[in-house]
């Protein structure tokens, strides 16, 4: 297994726009720290993993099992099994992972401890049962987000159309920071929604959202460190 990957990235900033009328933030108990990921095995971005490989995540405290199941999503709806063992999550294939394929695992901030504190940041894992992982990365920050609310972002191929659907979806952390990784070079656009992203065209009428202000992001071998 190897993590010898050179990443080429673009940094962007999105501003969260109000759509629906917003009420004031109510008071409550003082913020408490949610679960924090301590280790993951195998290492994130490992190549040539076994088709039977178990992904083991260890946290710094016990997890509320009720919050876990709905917080895990595998891209392309890969069939998987899940075990929750106190501070550990074990994700493994129902039969085998696809041969020579990318495996993306997105874990929402909504995983909680027994005091109902959710994580400060989501977890994004990418593996390959083959020898390659695309090395493009888009990182950025959303301005104007509420740290208590979840925000999902979708990555879209350019040019956009009314029927465009996201090719990758991630969640921002409590500071509004996000990252798309394992991306092939090309032209892309990004949209964000407060809540669960499904159909952006319909959701912007009812939810707070953010859209890329430039026409598109061009991710190339020479894009490292570029800001848009």
Short mmCIF file of C-alpha atoms in Angstrom, two decimals:
data_model
loop_
_atom_site.label_atom_id
_atom_site.label_comp_id
_atom_site.label_asym_id
_atom_site.label_seq_id
_atom_site.Cartn_x
_atom_site.Cartn_y
_atom_site.Cartn_z
CA UNK A 1 0.00 0.00 0.00
CA UNK A 2 1.23 3.47 -0.82
CA UNK A 3 0.32 7.10 -0.43
CA UNK A 4 2.88 8.46 -2.92
CA UNK A 5 0.47 10.90 -4.57
CA UNK A 6 1.31 14.45 -5.71
CA UNK A 7 -1.79 16.62 -5.35
CA UNK A 8 -2.54 19.64 -7.51
CA UNK A 9 -5.11 21.90 -5.95
CA UNK A 10 -7.23 25.00 -6.40
CA UNK A 11 -8.47 27.10 -3.49
CA UNK A 12 -11.86 28.78 -3.74
CA UNK A 13 -14.15 30.84 -1.51
CA UNK A 14 -17.95 30.65 -1.64
CA UNK A 15 -20.39 32.99 0.08
CA UNK A 16 -23.54 31.51 1.58
CA UNK A 17 -26.59 33.37 0.29
CA UNK A 18 -29.90 33.65 2.11
CA UNK A 19 -33.05 32.49 0.36
CA UNK A 20 -35.68 31.58 2.92
CA UNK A 21 -36.38 33.92 5.83
CA UNK A 22 -34.09 33.08 8.74
CA UNK A 23 -34.97 33.33 12.41
CA UNK A 24 -32.58 34.25 15.20
CA UNK A 25 -30.22 31.66 16.64
CA UNK A 26 -31.66 30.46 19.91
CA UNK A 27 -29.68 29.98 23.08
CA UNK A 28 -28.72 26.67 24.60
CA UNK A 29 -26.06 24.78 26.41
CA UNK A 30 -22.42 25.69 25.94
CA UNK A 31 -20.72 24.01 22.98
CA UNK A 32 -19.16 20.63 23.77
CA UNK A 33 -16.55 18.76 21.75
CA UNK A 34 -17.80 15.93 19.58
CA UNK A 35 -15.97 12.74 18.57
CA UNK A 36 -12.56 13.12 16.90
CA UNK A 37 -10.98 10.59 14.55
CA UNK A 38 -7.70 9.27 15.98
CA UNK A 39 -6.59 6.65 13.46
CA UNK A 40 -7.77 5.00 10.26
CA UNK A 41 -6.49 1.71 8.85
CA UNK A 42 -5.37 1.39 6.13
CA UNK A 43 -4.06 4.92 5.62
CA UNK A 44 -6.25 7.25 3.61
CA UNK A 45 -5.39 7.24 -0.14
CA UNK A 46 -3.88 3.74 0.00
CA UNK A 47 -3.47 1.95 -3.30
CA UNK A 48 -3.81 -1.73 -4.19
CA UNK A 49 -5.94 -2.58 -1.18
CA UNK A 50 -7.41 -6.05 -1.00
CA UNK A 51 -10.94 -6.55 -2.33
CA UNK A 52 -11.79 -7.88 1.15
CA UNK A 53 -10.08 -5.00 2.99
CA UNK A 54 -11.70 -3.74 6.20
CA UNK A 55 -11.58 0.00 6.87
CA UNK A 56 -11.17 0.58 10.63
CA UNK A 57 -11.72 4.03 12.14
CA UNK A 58 -10.90 4.69 15.80
CA UNK A 59 -12.27 7.73 17.65
CA UNK A 60 -11.36 9.38 20.95
CA UNK A 61 -14.67 8.53 22.64
CA UNK A 62 -17.68 6.23 22.47
CA UNK A 63 -20.03 6.79 19.55
CA UNK A 64 -23.81 6.88 19.66
CA UNK A 65 -24.70 3.99 17.29
CA UNK A 66 -28.02 5.62 16.38
CA UNK A 67 -26.16 8.51 14.74
CA UNK A 68 -23.71 6.39 12.79
CA UNK A 69 -25.66 4.38 10.20
CA UNK A 70 -27.23 7.33 8.35
CA UNK A 71 -23.95 9.28 8.49
CA UNK A 72 -21.96 6.97 6.22
CA UNK A 73 -22.17 7.11 2.45
CA UNK A 74 -20.17 5.21 -0.14
CA UNK A 75 -19.99 6.66 -3.62
CA UNK A 76 -21.82 4.74 -6.33
CA UNK A 77 -23.85 3.08 -3.56
CA UNK A 78 -21.31 0.32 -3.06
CA UNK A 79 -22.72 -2.53 -1.00
CA UNK A 80 -21.03 -2.63 2.39
CA UNK A 81 -21.39 -3.81 5.97
CA UNK A 82 -20.81 -1.87 9.17
CA UNK A 83 -19.81 -2.82 12.70
CA UNK A 84 -19.81 -0.38 15.62
CA UNK A 85 -17.56 -1.40 18.50
CA UNK A 86 -17.48 1.34 21.13
CA UNK A 87 -14.95 3.81 19.77
CA UNK A 88 -14.41 1.91 16.52
CA UNK A 89 -16.21 1.80 13.18
CA UNK A 90 -15.46 -1.09 10.86
CA UNK A 91 -16.53 -0.76 7.23
CA UNK A 92 -16.10 -3.74 4.93
CA UNK A 93 -17.59 -5.05 1.66
CA UNK A 94 -20.71 -7.14 1.64
CA UNK A 95 -18.81 -9.53 -0.62
CA UNK A 96 -15.82 -7.84 -2.25
CA UNK A 97 -14.85 -4.32 -3.30
CA UNK A 98 -14.91 -3.83 -7.10
CA UNK A 99 -11.73 -4.80 -8.89
CA UNK A 100 -9.37 -2.01 -9.99
CA UNK A 101 -11.77 0.66 -8.72
CA UNK A 102 -11.91 3.78 -6.56
CA UNK A 103 -13.68 3.52 -3.20
CA UNK A 104 -14.87 6.81 -1.68
CA UNK A 105 -16.24 6.87 1.85
CA UNK A 106 -17.91 10.05 3.13
CA UNK A 107 -18.76 10.26 6.83
CA UNK A 108 -20.95 13.13 7.97
CA UNK A 109 -20.27 15.46 10.90
CA UNK A 110 -23.58 14.20 12.23
CA UNK A 111 -21.90 11.26 13.99
CA UNK A 112 -22.38 12.02 17.68
CA UNK A 113 -21.23 10.99 21.12
CA UNK A 114 -23.67 10.04 23.88
CA UNK A 115 -23.98 13.72 24.86
CA UNK A 116 -25.32 14.43 21.34
CA UNK A 117 -22.25 16.45 20.33
CA UNK A 118 -21.49 16.02 16.64
CA UNK A 119 -18.07 16.02 15.00
CA UNK A 120 -16.40 19.31 14.09
CA UNK A 121 -15.46 18.08 10.62
CA UNK A 122 -16.55 15.35 8.20
CA UNK A 123 -14.32 12.45 7.21
CA UNK A 124 -13.46 11.79 3.58
CA UNK A 125 -11.60 8.62 2.68
CA UNK A 126 -10.48 7.39 -0.72
CA UNK A 127 -8.91 4.05 -1.61
CA UNK A 128 -8.16 2.08 -4.73
CA UNK A 129 -8.15 -1.64 -5.39
CA UNK A 130 -5.94 -0.71 -8.35
CA UNK A 131 -2.72 1.23 -8.71
CA UNK A 132 -4.02 4.77 -9.29
CA UNK A 133 -6.05 7.52 -7.65
CA UNK A 134 -6.69 10.79 -9.56
CA UNK A 135 -4.56 13.50 -7.99
CA UNK A 136 -6.63 16.65 -8.50
CA UNK A 137 -7.87 18.52 -5.42
CA UNK A 138 -10.20 21.48 -4.92
CA UNK A 139 -10.23 23.01 -1.46
CA UNK A 140 -12.04 26.06 -0.20
CA UNK A 141 -14.13 27.80 2.39
CA UNK A 142 -17.73 28.92 2.69
CA UNK A 143 -18.22 32.36 4.23
CA UNK A 144 -21.34 33.05 6.29
CA UNK A 145 -22.13 29.50 7.39
CA UNK A 146 -23.71 28.54 10.69
CA UNK A 147 -21.38 26.00 12.41
CA UNK A 148 -24.39 24.25 13.91
CA UNK A 149 -25.87 23.47 10.51
CA UNK A 150 -24.60 20.96 7.96
CA UNK A 151 -23.67 22.17 4.48
CA UNK A 152 -23.19 19.86 1.50
CA UNK A 153 -21.36 20.77 -1.68
CA UNK A 154 -21.59 19.22 -5.11
CA UNK A 155 -18.91 19.11 -7.79
CA UNK A 156 -20.32 19.40 -11.32
CA UNK A 157 -18.75 18.98 -14.73
CA UNK A 158 -18.69 22.09 -16.91
CA UNK A 159 -20.65 23.17 -18.91
CA UNK A 160 -23.72 23.00 -16.70
CA UNK A 161 -27.22 22.18 -17.90
CA UNK A 162 -30.66 21.87 -16.33
CA UNK A 163 -30.07 18.12 -16.03
CA UNK A 164 -26.59 18.37 -14.50
CA UNK A 165 -26.00 16.15 -11.46
CA UNK A 166 -23.05 16.24 -9.11
CA UNK A 167 -20.18 13.86 -9.74
CA UNK A 168 -18.93 14.11 -6.18
CA UNK A 169 -20.52 15.37 -2.97
CA UNK A 170 -18.78 16.44 0.25
CA UNK A 171 -19.68 18.12 3.51
CA UNK A 172 -18.12 21.28 4.95
CA UNK A 173 -16.70 21.34 8.46
CA UNK A 174 -17.96 23.65 11.21
CA UNK A 175 -15.68 26.44 9.93
CA UNK A 176 -17.04 26.13 6.41
CA UNK A 177 -13.90 24.49 5.04
CA UNK A 178 -14.25 21.74 2.44
CA UNK A 179 -12.22 19.58 0.09
CA UNK A 180 -12.88 17.61 -3.08
CA UNK A 181 -10.11 15.10 -3.74
CA UNK A 182 -9.26 12.36 -6.19
CA UNK A 183 -10.42 14.46 -9.15
CA UNK A 184 -9.40 14.02 -12.78
CA UNK A 185 -8.20 17.12 -14.60
CA UNK A 186 -10.96 19.05 -16.34
CA UNK A 187 -13.43 21.93 -15.97
CA UNK A 188 -15.80 22.00 -13.01
CA UNK A 189 -18.31 24.09 -11.10
CA UNK A 190 -19.36 23.93 -7.44
CA UNK A 191 -22.62 24.56 -5.60
CA UNK A 192 -23.43 24.33 -1.88
CA UNK A 193 -26.70 23.98 0.00
CA UNK A 194 -27.57 24.21 3.67
CA UNK A 195 -28.80 20.70 4.39
CA UNK A 196 -28.69 17.63 2.14
CA UNK A 197 -27.84 18.33 -1.50
CA UNK A 198 -30.06 16.55 -4.01
CA UNK A 199 -31.46 18.75 -6.82
CA UNK A 200 -29.77 22.15 -6.70
CA UNK A 201 -32.13 23.79 -9.21
CA UNK A 202 -35.11 23.12 -6.96
CA UNK A 203 -33.42 23.57 -3.59
CA UNK A 204 -32.14 27.13 -4.10
CA UNK A 205 -35.75 28.33 -3.97
CA UNK A 206 -36.13 27.18 -0.38
CA UNK A 207 -32.69 26.84 1.20
CA UNK A 208 -29.59 28.95 1.80
CA UNK A 209 -27.06 28.21 -0.91
CA UNK A 210 -23.73 29.20 -2.48
CA UNK A 211 -22.63 29.12 -6.11
CA UNK A 212 -19.28 29.50 -7.80
CA UNK A 213 -19.03 33.11 -9.05
CA UNK A 214 -16.64 32.39 -11.94
CA UNK A 215 -17.78 30.43 -14.98
CA UNK A 216 -15.78 27.33 -14.08
CA UNK A 217 -12.74 25.91 -12.34
CA UNK A 218 -10.04 24.59 -14.66
CA UNK A 219 -8.09 21.88 -12.90
CA UNK A 220 -4.80 21.15 -14.65
CA UNK A 221 -1.35 19.89 -13.81
CA UNK A 222 -0.29 23.52 -13.28
CA UNK A 223 -3.18 24.49 -10.98
CA UNK A 224 -1.37 23.98 -7.68
CA UNK A 225 -2.11 26.79 -5.24
CA UNK A 226 -4.36 28.71 -7.63
CA UNK A 227 -7.17 30.76 -6.05
CA UNK A 228 -10.44 31.53 -7.80
#
